[in-house]
mmCIF file of C-alpha atoms in Angstrom:
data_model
loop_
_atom_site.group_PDB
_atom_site.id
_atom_site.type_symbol
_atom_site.label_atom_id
_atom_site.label_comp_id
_atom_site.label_asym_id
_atom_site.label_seq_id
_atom_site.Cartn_x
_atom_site.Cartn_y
_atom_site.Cartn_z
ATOM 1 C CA UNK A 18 -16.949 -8.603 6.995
ATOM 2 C CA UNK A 19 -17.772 -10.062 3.802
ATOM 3 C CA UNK A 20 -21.097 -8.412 3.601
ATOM 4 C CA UNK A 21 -19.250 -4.934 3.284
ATOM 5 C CA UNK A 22 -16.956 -6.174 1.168
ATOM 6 C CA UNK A 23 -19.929 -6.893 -1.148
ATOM 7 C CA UNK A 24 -21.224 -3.203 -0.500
ATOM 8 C CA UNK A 25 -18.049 -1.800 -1.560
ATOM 9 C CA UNK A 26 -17.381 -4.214 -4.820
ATOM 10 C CA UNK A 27 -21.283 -2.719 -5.696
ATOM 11 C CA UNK A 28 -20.209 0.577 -5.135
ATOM 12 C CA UNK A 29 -17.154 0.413 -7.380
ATOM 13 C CA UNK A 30 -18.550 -1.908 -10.495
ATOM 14 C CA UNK A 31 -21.040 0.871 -10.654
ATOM 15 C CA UNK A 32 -19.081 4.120 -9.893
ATOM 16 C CA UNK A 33 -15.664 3.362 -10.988
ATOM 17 C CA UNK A 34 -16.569 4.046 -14.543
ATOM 18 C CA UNK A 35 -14.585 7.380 -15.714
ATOM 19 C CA UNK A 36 -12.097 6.410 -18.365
ATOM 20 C CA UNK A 37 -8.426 7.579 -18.234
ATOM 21 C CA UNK A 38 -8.068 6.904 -14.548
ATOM 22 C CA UNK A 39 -6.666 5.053 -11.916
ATOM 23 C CA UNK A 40 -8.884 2.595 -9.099
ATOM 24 C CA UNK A 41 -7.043 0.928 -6.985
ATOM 25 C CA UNK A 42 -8.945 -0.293 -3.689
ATOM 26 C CA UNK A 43 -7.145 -1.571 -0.666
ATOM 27 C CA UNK A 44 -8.591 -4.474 0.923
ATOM 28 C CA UNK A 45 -7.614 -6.744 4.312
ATOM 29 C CA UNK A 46 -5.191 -10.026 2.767
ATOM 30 C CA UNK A 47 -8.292 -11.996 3.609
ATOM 31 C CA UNK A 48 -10.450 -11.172 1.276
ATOM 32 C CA UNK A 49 -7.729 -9.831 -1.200
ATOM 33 C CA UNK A 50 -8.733 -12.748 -3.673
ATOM 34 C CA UNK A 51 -12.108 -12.597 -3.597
ATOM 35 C CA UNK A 52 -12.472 -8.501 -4.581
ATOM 36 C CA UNK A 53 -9.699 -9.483 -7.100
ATOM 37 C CA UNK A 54 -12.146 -11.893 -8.834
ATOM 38 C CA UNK A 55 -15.260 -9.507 -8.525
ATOM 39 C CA UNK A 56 -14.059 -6.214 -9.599
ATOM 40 C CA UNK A 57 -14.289 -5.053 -13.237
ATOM 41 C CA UNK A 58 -10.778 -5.265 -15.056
ATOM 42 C CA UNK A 59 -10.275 -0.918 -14.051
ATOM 43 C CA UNK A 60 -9.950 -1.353 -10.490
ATOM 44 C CA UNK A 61 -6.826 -2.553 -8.909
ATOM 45 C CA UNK A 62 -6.166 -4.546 -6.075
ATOM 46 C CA UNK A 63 -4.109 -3.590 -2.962
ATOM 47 C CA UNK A 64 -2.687 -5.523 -0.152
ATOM 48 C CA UNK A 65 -3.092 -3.267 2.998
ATOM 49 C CA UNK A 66 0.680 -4.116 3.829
ATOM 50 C CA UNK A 67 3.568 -6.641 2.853
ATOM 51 C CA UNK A 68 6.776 -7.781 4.423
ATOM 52 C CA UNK A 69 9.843 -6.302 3.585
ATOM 53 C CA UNK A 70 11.092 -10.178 2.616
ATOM 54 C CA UNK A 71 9.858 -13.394 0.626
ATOM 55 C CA UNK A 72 10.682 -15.761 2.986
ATOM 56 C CA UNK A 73 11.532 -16.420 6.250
ATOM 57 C CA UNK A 74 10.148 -16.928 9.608
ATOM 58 C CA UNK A 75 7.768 -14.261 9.647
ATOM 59 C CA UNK A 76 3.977 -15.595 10.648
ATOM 60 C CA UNK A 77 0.806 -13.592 9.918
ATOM 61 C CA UNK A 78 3.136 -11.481 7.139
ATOM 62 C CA UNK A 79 2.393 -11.126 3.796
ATOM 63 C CA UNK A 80 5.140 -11.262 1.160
ATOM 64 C CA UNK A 81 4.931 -9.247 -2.121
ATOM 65 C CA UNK A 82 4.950 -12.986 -3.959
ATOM 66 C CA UNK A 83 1.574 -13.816 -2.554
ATOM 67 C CA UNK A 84 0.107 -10.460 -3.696
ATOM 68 C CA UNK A 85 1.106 -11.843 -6.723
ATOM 69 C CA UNK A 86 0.495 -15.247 -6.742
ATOM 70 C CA UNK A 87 -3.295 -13.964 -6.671
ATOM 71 C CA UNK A 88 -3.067 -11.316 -9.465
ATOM 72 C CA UNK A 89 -3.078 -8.306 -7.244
ATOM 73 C CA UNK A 90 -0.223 -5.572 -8.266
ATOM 74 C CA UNK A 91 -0.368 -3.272 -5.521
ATOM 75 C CA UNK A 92 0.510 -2.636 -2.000
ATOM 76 C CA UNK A 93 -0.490 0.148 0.934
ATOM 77 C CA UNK A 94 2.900 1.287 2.634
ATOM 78 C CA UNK A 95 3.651 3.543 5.169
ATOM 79 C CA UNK A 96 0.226 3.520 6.552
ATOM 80 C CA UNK A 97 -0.426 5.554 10.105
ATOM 81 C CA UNK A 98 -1.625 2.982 11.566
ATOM 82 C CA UNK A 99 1.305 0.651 10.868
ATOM 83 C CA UNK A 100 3.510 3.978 11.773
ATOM 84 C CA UNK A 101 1.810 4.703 15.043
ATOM 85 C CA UNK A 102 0.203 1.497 16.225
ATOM 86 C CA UNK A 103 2.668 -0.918 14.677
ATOM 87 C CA UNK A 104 5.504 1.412 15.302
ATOM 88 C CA UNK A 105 6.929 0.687 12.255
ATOM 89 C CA UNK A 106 10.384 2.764 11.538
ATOM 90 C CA UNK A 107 10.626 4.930 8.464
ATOM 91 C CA UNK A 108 13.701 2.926 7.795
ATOM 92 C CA UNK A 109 11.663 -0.883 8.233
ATOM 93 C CA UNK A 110 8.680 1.261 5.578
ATOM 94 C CA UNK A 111 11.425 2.020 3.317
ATOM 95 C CA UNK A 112 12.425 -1.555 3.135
ATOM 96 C CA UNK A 113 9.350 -2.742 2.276
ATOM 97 C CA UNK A 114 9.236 -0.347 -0.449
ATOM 98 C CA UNK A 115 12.425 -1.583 -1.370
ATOM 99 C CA UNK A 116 11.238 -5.207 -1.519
ATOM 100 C CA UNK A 117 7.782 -4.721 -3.050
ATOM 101 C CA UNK A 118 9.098 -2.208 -6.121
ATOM 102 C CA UNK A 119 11.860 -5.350 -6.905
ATOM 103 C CA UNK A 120 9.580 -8.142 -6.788
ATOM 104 C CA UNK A 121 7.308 -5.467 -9.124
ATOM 105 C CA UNK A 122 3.935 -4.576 -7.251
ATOM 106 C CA UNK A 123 3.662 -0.771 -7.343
ATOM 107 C CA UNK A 124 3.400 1.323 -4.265
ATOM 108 C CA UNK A 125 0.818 3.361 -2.813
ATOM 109 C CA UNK A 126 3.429 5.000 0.031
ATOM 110 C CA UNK A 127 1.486 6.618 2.628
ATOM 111 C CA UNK A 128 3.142 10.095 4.925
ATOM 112 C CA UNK A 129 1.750 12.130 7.323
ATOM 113 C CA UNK A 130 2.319 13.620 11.087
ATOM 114 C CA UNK A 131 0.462 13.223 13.900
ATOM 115 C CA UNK A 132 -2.047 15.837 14.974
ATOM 116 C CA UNK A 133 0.631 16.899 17.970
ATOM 117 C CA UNK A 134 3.500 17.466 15.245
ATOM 118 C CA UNK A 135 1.393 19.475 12.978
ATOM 119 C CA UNK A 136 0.001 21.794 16.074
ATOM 120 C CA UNK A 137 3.872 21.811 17.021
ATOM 121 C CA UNK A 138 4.477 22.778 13.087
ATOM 122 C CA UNK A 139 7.229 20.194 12.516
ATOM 123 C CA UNK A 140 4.125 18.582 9.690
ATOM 124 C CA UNK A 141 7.470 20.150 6.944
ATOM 125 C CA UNK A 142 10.344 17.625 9.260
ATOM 126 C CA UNK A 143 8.177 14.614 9.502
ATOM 127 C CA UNK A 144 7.065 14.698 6.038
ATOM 128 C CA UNK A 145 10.607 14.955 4.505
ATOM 129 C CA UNK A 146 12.452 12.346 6.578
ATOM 130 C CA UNK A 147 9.485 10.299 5.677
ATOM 131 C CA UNK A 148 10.158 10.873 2.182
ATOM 132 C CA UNK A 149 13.976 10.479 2.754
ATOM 133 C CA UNK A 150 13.849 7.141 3.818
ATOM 134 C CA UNK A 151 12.779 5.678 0.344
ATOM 135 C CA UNK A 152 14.280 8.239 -1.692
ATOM 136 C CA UNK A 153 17.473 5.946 -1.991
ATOM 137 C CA UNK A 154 15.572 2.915 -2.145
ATOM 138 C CA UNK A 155 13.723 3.946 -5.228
ATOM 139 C CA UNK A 156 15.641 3.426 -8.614
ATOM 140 C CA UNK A 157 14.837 6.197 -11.397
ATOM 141 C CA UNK A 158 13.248 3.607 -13.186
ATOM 142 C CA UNK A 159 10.223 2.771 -10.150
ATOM 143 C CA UNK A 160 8.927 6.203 -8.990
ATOM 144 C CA UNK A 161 6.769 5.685 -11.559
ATOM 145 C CA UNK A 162 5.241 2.918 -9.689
ATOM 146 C CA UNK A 163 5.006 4.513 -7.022
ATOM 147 C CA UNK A 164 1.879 7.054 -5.461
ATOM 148 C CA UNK A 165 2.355 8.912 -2.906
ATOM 149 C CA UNK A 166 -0.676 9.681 -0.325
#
């Protein structure tokens, strides 16, 4: 709710202070514009997700053009929850890599396993083909907007 959102915009004007460094804070698309406006100029922006198009018949997306249209520059992929829950495909993640690198947000590109592949020690397997699926989808040029988590 807005009232946390507050909290955390608080927490950040006043702690996000050490020079030479990165802050980027992801936020739901709701209230993407309004943290945009209220954070100091060293904390970033990003989307919690984008679609892996601009356009198209796709309701309750967001495209990487309206990250942009409201100044934000970055973009959460690859989260678990939009793994597990969504059941997104490493190869439908990748895409949206794909998609937000070209249309130039940079990429926060989350990997992990579940807590039944790490206790079955495939963590190594799941990790890699995650990281395979965007490894031809990102020119030379873009890993350097790109973070992985």
């Amino acid at each position: 709710n807005k009232a946390s959102i507050t909290g955390i915009i608080n927490t950040l004007k006043s702690n996000a202070t050490v020079e030479n460094r990165d802050y980027v804070v992801g936020v739901p698309a709701i209230y993407m514009s309004h943290v945009a406006e209220a954070l100091p100029q060293n904390v970033a922006v990003a989307a919690q997700n984008c679609y892996k198009v601009g356009k198209g018949a796709f309701t309750g997306e967001t495209s990487a053009d309206m990250i942009k249209d409201i100044n934000c520059n970055w973009v959460i992929l690859g989260h678990s929850e939009r793994r597990h829950v969504f059941n997104e495909s490493d190869e439908l993640i990748a895409d949206k890599v794909d998609y937000a690198l070209n249309t130039g947000l940079k990429v926060v590109y989350c990997i992990g396993e579940k807590l039944e592949e790490r206790e079955s020690n495939k963590m190594v397997d799941v990790l890699s083909r995650q990281m395979q699926s965007i490894i031809g989808k990102v020119s030379s040029e873009k890993w350097a907007d790109v973070v992985i988590a």
